[in-house]
PDB file of C-alpha atoms in Angstrom:
ATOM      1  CA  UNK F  20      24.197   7.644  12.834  1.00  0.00           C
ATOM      2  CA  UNK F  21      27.073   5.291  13.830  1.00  0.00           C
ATOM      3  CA  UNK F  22      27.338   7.082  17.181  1.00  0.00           C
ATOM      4  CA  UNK F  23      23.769   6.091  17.671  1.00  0.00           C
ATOM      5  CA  UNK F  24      24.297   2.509  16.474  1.00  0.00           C
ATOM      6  CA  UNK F  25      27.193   1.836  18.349  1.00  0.00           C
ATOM      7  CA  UNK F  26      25.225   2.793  22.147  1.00  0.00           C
ATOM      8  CA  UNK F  27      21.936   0.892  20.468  1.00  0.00           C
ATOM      9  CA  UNK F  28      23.863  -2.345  19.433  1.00  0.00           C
ATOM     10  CA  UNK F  29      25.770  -2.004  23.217  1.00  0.00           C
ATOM     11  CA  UNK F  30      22.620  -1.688  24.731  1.00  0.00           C
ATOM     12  CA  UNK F  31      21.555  -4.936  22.784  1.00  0.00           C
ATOM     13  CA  UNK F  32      24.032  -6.629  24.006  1.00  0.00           C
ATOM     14  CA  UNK F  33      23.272  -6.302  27.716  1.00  0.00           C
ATOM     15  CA  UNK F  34      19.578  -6.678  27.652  1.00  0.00           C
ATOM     16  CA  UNK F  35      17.957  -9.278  29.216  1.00  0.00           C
ATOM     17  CA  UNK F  36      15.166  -9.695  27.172  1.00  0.00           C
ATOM     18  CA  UNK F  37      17.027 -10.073  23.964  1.00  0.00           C
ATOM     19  CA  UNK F  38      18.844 -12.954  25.113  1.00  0.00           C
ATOM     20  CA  UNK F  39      15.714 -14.887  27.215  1.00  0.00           C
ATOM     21  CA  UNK F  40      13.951 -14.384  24.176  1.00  0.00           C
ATOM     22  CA  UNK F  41      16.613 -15.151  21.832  1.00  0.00           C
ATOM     23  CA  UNK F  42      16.609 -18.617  23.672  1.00  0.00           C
ATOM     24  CA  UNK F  43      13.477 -19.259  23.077  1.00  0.00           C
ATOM     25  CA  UNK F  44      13.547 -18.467  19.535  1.00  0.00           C
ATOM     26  CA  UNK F  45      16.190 -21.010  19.109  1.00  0.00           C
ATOM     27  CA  UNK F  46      14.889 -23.577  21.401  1.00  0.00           C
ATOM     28  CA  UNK F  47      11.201 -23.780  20.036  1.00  0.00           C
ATOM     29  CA  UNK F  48      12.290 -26.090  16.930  1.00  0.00           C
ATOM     30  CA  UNK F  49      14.000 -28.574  19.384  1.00  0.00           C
ATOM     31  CA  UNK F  50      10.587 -28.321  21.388  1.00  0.00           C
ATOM     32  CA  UNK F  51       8.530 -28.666  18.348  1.00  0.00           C
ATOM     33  CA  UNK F  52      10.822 -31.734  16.600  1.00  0.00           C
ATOM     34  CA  UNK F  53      10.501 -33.412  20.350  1.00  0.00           C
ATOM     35  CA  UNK F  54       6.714 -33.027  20.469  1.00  0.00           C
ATOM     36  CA  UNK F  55       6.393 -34.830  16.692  1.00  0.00           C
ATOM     37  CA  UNK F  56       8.470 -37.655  17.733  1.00  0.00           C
ATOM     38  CA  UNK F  57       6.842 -38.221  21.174  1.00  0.00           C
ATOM     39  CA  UNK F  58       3.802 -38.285  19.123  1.00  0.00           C
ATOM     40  CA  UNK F  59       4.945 -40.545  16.861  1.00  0.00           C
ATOM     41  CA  UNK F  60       5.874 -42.677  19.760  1.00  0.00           C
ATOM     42  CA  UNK F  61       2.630 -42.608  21.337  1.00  0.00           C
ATOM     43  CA  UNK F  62       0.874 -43.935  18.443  1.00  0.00           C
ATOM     44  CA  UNK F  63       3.400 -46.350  17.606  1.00  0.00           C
ATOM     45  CA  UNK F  64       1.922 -47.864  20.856  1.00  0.00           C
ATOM     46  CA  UNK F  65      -1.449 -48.480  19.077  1.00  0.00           C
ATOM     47  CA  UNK F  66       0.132 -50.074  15.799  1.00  0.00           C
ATOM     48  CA  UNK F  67       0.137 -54.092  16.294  1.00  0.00           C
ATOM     49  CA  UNK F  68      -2.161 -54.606  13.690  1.00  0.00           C
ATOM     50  CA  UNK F  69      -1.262 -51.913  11.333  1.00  0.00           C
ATOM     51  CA  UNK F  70       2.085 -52.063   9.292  1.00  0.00           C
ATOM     52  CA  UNK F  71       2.838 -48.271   9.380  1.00  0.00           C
ATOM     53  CA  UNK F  72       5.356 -47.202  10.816  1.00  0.00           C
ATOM     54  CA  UNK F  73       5.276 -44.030  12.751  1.00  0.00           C
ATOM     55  CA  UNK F  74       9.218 -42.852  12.166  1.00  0.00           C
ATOM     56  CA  UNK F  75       8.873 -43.644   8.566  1.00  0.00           C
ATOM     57  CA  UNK F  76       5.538 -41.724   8.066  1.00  0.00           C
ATOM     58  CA  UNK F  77       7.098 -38.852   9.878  1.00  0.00           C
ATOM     59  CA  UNK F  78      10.305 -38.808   7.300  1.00  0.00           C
ATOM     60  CA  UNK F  79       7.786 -39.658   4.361  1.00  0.00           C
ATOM     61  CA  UNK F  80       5.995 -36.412   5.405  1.00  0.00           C
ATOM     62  CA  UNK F  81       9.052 -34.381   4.847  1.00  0.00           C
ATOM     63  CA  UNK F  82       8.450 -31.980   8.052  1.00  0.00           C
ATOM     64  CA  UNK F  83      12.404 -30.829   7.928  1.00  0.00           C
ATOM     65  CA  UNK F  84      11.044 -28.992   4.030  1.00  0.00           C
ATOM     66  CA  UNK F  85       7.477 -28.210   6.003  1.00  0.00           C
ATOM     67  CA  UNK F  86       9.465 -26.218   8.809  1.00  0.00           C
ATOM     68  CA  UNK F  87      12.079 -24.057   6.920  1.00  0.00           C
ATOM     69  CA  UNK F  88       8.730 -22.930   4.426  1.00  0.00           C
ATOM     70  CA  UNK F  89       7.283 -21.439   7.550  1.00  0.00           C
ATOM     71  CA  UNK F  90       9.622 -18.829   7.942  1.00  0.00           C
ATOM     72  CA  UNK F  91       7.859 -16.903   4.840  1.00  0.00           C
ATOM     73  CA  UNK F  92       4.758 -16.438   6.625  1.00  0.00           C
ATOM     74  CA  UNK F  93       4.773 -13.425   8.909  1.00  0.00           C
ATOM     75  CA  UNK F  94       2.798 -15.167  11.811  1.00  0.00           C
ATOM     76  CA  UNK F  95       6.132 -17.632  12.494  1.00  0.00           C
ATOM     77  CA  UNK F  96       7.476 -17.256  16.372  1.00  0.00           C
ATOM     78  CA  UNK F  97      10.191 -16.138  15.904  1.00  0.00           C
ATOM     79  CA  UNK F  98       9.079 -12.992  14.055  1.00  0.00           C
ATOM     80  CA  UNK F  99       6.355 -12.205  16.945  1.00  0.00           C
ATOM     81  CA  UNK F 100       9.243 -12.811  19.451  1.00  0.00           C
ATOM     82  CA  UNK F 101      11.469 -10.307  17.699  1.00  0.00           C
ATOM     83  CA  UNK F 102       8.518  -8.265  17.692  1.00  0.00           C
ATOM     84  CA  UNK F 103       8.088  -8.222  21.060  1.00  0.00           C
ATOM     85  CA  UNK F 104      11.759  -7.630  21.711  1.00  0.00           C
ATOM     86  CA  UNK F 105      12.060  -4.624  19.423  1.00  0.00           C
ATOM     87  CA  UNK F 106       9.278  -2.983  20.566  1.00  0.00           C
ATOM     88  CA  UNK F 107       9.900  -3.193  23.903  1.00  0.00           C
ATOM     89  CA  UNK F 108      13.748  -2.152  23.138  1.00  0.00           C
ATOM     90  CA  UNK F 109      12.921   0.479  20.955  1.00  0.00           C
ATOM     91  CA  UNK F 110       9.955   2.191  23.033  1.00  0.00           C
ATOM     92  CA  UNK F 111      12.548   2.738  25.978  1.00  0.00           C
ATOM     93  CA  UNK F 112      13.865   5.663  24.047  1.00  0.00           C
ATOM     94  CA  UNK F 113      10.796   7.526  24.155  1.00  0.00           C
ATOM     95  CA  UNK F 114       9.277   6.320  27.267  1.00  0.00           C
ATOM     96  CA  UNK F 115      12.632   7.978  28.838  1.00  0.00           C
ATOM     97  CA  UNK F 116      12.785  10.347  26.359  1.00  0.00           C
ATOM     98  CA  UNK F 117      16.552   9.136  25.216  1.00  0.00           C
ATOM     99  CA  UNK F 118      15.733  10.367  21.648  1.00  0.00           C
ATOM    100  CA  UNK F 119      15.460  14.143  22.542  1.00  0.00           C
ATOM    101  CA  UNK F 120      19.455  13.648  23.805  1.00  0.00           C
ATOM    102  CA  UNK F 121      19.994  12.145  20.605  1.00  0.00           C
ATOM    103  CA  UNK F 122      18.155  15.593  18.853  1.00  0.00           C
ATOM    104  CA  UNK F 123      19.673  17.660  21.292  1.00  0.00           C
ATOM    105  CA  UNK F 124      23.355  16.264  19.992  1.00  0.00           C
ATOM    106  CA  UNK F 125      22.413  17.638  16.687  1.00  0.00           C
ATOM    107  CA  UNK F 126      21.397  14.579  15.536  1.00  0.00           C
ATOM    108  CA  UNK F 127      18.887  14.201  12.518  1.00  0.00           C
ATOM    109  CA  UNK F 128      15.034  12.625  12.878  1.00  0.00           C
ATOM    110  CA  UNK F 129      15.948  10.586   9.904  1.00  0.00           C
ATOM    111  CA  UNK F 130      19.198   9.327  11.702  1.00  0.00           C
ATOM    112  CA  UNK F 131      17.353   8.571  14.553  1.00  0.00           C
ATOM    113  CA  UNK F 132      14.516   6.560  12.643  1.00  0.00           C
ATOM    114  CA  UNK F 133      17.283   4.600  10.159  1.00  0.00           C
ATOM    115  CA  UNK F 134      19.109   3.733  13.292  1.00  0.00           C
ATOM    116  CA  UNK F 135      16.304   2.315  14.821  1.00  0.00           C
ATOM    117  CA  UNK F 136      15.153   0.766  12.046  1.00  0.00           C
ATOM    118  CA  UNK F 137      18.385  -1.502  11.229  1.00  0.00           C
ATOM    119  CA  UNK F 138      18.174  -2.603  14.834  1.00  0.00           C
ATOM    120  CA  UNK F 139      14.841  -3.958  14.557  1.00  0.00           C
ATOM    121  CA  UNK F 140      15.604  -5.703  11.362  1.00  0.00           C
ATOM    122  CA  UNK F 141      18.929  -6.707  13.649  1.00  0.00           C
ATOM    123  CA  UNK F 142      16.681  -7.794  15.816  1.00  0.00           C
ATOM    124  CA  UNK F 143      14.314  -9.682  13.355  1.00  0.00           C
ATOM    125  CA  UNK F 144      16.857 -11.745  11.012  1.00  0.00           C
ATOM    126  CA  UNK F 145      18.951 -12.507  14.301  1.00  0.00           C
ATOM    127  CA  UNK F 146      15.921 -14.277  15.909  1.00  0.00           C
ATOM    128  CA  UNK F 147      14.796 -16.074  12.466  1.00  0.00           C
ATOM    129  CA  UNK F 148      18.404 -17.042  12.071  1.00  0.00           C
ATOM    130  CA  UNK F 149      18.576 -18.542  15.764  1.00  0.00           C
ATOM    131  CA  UNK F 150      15.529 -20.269  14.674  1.00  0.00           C
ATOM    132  CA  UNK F 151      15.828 -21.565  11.436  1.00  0.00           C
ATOM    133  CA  UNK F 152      19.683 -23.360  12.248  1.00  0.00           C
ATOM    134  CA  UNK F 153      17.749 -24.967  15.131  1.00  0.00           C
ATOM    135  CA  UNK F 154      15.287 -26.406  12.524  1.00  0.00           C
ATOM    136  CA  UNK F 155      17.682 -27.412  10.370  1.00  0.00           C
ATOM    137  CA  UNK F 156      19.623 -29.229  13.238  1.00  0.00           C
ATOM    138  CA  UNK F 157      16.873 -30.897  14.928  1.00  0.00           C
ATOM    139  CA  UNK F 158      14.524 -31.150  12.027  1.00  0.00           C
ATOM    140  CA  UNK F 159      17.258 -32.855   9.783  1.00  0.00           C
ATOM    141  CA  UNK F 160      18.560 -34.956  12.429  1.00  0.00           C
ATOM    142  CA  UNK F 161      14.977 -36.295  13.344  1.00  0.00           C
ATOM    143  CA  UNK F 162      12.911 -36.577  10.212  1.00  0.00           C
ATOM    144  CA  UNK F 163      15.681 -35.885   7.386  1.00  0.00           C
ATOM    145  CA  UNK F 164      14.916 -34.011   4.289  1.00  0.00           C
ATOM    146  CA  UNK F 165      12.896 -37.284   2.089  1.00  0.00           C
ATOM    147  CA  UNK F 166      14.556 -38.277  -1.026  1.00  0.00           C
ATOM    148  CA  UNK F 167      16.096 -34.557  -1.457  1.00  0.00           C
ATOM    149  CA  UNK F 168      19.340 -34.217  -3.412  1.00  0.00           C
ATOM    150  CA  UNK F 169      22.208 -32.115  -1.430  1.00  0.00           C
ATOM    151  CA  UNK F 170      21.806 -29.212  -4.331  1.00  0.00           C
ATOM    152  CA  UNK F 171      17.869 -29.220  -3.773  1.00  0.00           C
ATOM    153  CA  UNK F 172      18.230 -28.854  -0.092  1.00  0.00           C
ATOM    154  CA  UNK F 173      21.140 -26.515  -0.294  1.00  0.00           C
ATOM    155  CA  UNK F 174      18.078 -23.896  -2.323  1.00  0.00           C
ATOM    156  CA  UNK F 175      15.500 -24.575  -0.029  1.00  0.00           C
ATOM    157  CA  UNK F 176      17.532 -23.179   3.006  1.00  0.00           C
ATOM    158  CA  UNK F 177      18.455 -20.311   0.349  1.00  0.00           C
ATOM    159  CA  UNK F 178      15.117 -19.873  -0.316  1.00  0.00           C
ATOM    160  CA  UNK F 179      13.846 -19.888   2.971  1.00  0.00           C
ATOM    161  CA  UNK F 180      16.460 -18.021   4.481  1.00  0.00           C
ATOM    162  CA  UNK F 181      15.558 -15.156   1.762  1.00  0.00           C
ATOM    163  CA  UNK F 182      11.664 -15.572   2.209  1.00  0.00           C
ATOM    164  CA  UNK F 183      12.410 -15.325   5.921  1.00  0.00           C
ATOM    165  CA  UNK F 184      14.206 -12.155   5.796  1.00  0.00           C
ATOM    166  CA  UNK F 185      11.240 -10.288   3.416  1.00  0.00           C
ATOM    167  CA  UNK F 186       9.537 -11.754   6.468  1.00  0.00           C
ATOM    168  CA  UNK F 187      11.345  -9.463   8.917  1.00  0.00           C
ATOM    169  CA  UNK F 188      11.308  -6.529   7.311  1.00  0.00           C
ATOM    170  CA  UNK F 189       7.708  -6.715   6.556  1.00  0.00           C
ATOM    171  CA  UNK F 190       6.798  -6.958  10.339  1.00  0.00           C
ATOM    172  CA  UNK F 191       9.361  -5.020  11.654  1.00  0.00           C
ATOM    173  CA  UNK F 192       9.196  -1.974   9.331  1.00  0.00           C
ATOM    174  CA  UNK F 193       5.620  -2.616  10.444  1.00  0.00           C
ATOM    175  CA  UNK F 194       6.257  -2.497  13.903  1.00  0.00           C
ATOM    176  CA  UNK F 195       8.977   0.476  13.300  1.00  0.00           C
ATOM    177  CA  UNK F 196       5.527   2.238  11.767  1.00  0.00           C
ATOM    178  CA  UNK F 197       3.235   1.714  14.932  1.00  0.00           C
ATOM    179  CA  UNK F 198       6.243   2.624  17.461  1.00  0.00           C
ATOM    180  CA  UNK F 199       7.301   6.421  15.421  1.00  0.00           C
ATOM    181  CA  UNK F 200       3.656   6.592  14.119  1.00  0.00           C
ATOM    182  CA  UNK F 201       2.256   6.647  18.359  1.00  0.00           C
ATOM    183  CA  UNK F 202       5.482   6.542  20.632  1.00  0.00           C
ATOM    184  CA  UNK F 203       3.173   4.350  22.359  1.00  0.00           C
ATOM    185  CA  UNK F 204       4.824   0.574  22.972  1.00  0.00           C
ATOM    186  CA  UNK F 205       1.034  -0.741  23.876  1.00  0.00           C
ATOM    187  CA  UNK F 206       0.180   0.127  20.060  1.00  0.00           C
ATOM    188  CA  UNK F 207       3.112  -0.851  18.297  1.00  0.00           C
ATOM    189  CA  UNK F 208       3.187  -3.772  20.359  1.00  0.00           C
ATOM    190  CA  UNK F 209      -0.780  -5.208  20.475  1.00  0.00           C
ATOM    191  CA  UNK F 210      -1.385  -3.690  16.379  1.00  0.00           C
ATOM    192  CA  UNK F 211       1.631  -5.249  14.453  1.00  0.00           C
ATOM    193  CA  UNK F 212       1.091  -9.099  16.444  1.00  0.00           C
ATOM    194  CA  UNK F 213      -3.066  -8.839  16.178  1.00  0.00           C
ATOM    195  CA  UNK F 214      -2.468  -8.349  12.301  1.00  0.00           C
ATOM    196  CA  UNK F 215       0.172 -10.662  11.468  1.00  0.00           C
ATOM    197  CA  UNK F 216      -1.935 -13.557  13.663  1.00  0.00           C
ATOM    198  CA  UNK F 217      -5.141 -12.265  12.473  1.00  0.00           C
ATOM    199  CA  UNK F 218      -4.871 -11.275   8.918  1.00  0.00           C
ATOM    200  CA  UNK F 219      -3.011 -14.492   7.536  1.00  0.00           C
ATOM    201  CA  UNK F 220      -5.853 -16.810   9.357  1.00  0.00           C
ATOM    202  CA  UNK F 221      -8.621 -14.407   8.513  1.00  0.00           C
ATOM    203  CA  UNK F 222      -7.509 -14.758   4.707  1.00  0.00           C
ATOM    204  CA  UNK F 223      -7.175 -18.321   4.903  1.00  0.00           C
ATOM    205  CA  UNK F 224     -10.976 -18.739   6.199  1.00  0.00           C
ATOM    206  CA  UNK F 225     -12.011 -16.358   3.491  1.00  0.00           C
ATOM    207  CA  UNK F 226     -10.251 -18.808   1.004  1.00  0.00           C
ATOM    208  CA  UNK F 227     -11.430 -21.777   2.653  1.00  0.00           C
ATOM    209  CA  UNK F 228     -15.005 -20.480   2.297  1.00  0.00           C
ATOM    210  CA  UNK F 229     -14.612 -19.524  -1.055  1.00  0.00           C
ATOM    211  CA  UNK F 230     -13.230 -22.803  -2.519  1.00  0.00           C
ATOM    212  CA  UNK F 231     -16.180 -24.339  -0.547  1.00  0.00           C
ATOM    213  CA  UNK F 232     -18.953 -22.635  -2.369  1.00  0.00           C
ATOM    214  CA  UNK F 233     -17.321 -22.831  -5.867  1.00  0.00           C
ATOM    215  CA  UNK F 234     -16.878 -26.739  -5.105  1.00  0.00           C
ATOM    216  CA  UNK F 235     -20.679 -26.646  -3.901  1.00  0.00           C
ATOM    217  CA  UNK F 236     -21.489 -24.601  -7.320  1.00  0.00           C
ATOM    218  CA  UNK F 237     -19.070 -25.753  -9.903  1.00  0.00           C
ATOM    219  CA  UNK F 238     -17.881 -28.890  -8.635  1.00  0.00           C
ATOM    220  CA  UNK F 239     -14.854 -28.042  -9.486  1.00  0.00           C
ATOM    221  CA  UNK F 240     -12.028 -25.454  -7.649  1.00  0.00           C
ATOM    222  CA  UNK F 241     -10.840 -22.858 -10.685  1.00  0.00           C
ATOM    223  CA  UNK F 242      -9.681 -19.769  -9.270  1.00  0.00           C
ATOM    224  CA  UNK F 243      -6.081 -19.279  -8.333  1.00  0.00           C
ATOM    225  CA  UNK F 244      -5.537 -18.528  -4.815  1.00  0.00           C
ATOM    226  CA  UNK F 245      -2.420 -17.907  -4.821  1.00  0.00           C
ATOM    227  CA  UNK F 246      -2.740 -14.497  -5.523  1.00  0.00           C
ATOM    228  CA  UNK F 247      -3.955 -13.462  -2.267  1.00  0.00           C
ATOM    229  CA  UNK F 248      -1.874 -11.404  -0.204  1.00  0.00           C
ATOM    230  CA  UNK F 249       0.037 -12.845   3.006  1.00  0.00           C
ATOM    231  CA  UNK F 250      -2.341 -16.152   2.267  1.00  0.00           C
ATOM    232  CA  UNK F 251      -0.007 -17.242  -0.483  1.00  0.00           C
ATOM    233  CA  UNK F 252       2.763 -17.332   2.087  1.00  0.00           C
ATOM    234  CA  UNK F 253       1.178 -20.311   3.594  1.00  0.00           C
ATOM    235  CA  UNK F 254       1.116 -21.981   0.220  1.00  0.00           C
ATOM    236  CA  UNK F 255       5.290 -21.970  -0.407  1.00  0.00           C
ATOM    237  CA  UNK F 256       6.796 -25.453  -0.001  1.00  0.00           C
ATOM    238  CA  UNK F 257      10.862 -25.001  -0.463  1.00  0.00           C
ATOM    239  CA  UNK F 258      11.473 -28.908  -1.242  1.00  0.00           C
ATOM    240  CA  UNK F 259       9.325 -27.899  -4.354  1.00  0.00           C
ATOM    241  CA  UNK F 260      10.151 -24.715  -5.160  1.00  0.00           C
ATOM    242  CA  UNK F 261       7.569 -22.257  -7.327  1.00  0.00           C
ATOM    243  CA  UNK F 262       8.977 -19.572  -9.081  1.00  0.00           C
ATOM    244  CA  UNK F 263       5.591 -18.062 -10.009  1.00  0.00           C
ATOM    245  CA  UNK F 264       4.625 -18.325  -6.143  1.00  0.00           C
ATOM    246  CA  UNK F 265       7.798 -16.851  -4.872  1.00  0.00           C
ATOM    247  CA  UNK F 266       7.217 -13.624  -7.109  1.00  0.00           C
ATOM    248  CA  UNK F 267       3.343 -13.286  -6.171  1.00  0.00           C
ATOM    249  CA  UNK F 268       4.494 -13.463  -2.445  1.00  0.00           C
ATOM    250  CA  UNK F 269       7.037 -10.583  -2.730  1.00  0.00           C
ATOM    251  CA  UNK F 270       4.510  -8.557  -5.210  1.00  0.00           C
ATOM    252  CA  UNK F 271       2.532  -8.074  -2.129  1.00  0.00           C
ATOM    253  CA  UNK F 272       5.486  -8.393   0.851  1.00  0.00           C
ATOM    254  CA  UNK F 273       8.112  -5.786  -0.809  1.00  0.00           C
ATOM    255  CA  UNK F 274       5.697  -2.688  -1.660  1.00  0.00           C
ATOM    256  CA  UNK F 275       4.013  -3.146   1.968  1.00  0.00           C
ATOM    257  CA  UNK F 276       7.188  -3.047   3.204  1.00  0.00           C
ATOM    258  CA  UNK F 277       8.249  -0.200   1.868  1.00  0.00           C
ATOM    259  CA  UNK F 278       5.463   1.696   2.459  1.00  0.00           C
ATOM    260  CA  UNK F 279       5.401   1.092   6.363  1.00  0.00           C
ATOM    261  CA  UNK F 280       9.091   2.809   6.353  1.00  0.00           C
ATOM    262  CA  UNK F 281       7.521   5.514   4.346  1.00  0.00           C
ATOM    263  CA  UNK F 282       4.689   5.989   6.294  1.00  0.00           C
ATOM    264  CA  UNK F 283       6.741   5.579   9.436  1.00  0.00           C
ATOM    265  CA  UNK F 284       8.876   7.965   8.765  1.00  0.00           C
ATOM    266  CA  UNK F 285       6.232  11.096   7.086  1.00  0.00           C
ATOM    267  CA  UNK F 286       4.622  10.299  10.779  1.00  0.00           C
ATOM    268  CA  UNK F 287       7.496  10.697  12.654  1.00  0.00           C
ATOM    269  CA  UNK F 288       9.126  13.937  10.644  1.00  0.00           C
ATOM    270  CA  UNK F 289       5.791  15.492  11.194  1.00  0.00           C
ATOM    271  CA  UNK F 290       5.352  14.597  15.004  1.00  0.00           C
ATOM    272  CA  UNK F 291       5.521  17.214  17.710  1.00  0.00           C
ATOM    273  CA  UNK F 292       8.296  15.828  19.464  1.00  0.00           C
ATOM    274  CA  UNK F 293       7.944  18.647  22.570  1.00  0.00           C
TER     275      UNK F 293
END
């Protein structure tokens, strides 16, 4: 499996895509911090009569926290962008048919799916890495971390790093699934982004509806939603850290994971490969 590694990570190295879209990845929280302040500039115009002020609301709101404790939720960029990467990276070695070299070299299945596996987590936490030292650069140095001690922000960046990387393996193993499920990049490419985009925005609707009518029947919101899958994700806030939260998130995010390598790798032992 080293021998394997050692051509995938050189390939890595000189692919195009990887880069452009390791750019981007790292780029996108400058773009995104630039965006907030422009539009806190632009309605700083409008504020004569009122004694907000827009810079100070935008460091009140804490956005620095707010970005690292999106990097839990499997719908962030930069784990669609590795997606994209990985899959398209990965699928080359069946579209060409590379891996039946690799068989031919009496090379294992399972060496050939573990290999390809740790690249697209490679892949995955590289991007998220890219991204999240660009948020803490540009975030910090734009709207600060508000009234957080150096040990409190010190485990948020733990913490998000960590819920970052559950992250990537749950949508890469995912995508690893799709790709040695279907050798078919179209699949493992349109399947894994439609259900991390749709199933986290689906939930939250559900939610949303469901807090409506108890609030319309009850007048009062009593059940916890925090228990629902990839949902809860959306609900972690690292400059106030929930320890209940964090383990209902990886109650759902760790066994998924490991059953898309399982299942990825029953299909792909049991695939005619000819």
């Amino acid at each position: 499996m080293t021998n394997i590694l050692s051509v995938e990570f050189f390939r890595l190295k000189k692919s195009k895509l990887f880069w452009i879209l390791f750019g981007v990845a790292a780029v996108f929280p400058l773009l995104l911090s630039l965006l907030l302040v422009g539009l806190a500039g632009f309605l700083s115009m409008f504020e004569q009569d009122v004694t907000i002020d827009m810079q100070d609301l935008l460091r009140s709101l804490n956005l620095a926290s707010a970005m690292l404790s999106e990097y839990a939720s499997v719908s962030h960029i930069s784990s669609l962008l590795a997606v994209i990467c990985s899959a398209i990276f990965l699928s080359k070695e069946f579209s060409f048919g590379t891996f039946r070299n690799i068989m031919l070299a009496n090379r294992s299945r399972g060496e050939l799916y573990a290999s390809h596996l740790i690249m697209a987590l490679t892949i995955g936490a590289s991007y998220m890495g890219a991204s999240m030292i660009s948020s803490l650069v540009f975030g910090g140095a734009f709207f600060g971390f508000y009234e957080m001690a150096a040990k409190e922000i010190f485990i948020a960046i733990i913490t998000a790093f960590s819920m970052g990387l559950v992250a990537v393996m749950f949508v890469q193993s995912m995508s690893c699934m799709f790709l040695f499920g279907t050798r078919k990049l179209a699949v493992a490419l349109s399947c894994t982004i439609v259900i991390c985009l749709v199933a986290p925005s689906t939930l939250s609707s559900i939610v949303s509806v469901v807090q409506l009518l108890q609030g319309v029947t009850t007048g009062a919101l009593d059940s916890d939603m925090s228990w629902v899958p990839l949902y809860n994700a959306s609900l972690l806030d690292v400059s106030a850290i929930d320890g209940k939260l964090l383990g209902k998130i990886l109650l759902y995010m760790l066994p998924l994971t490991a059953m898309f390598v399982s299942v990825g790798w029953v299909t792909f032992r049991k695939a005619d490969l000819k």
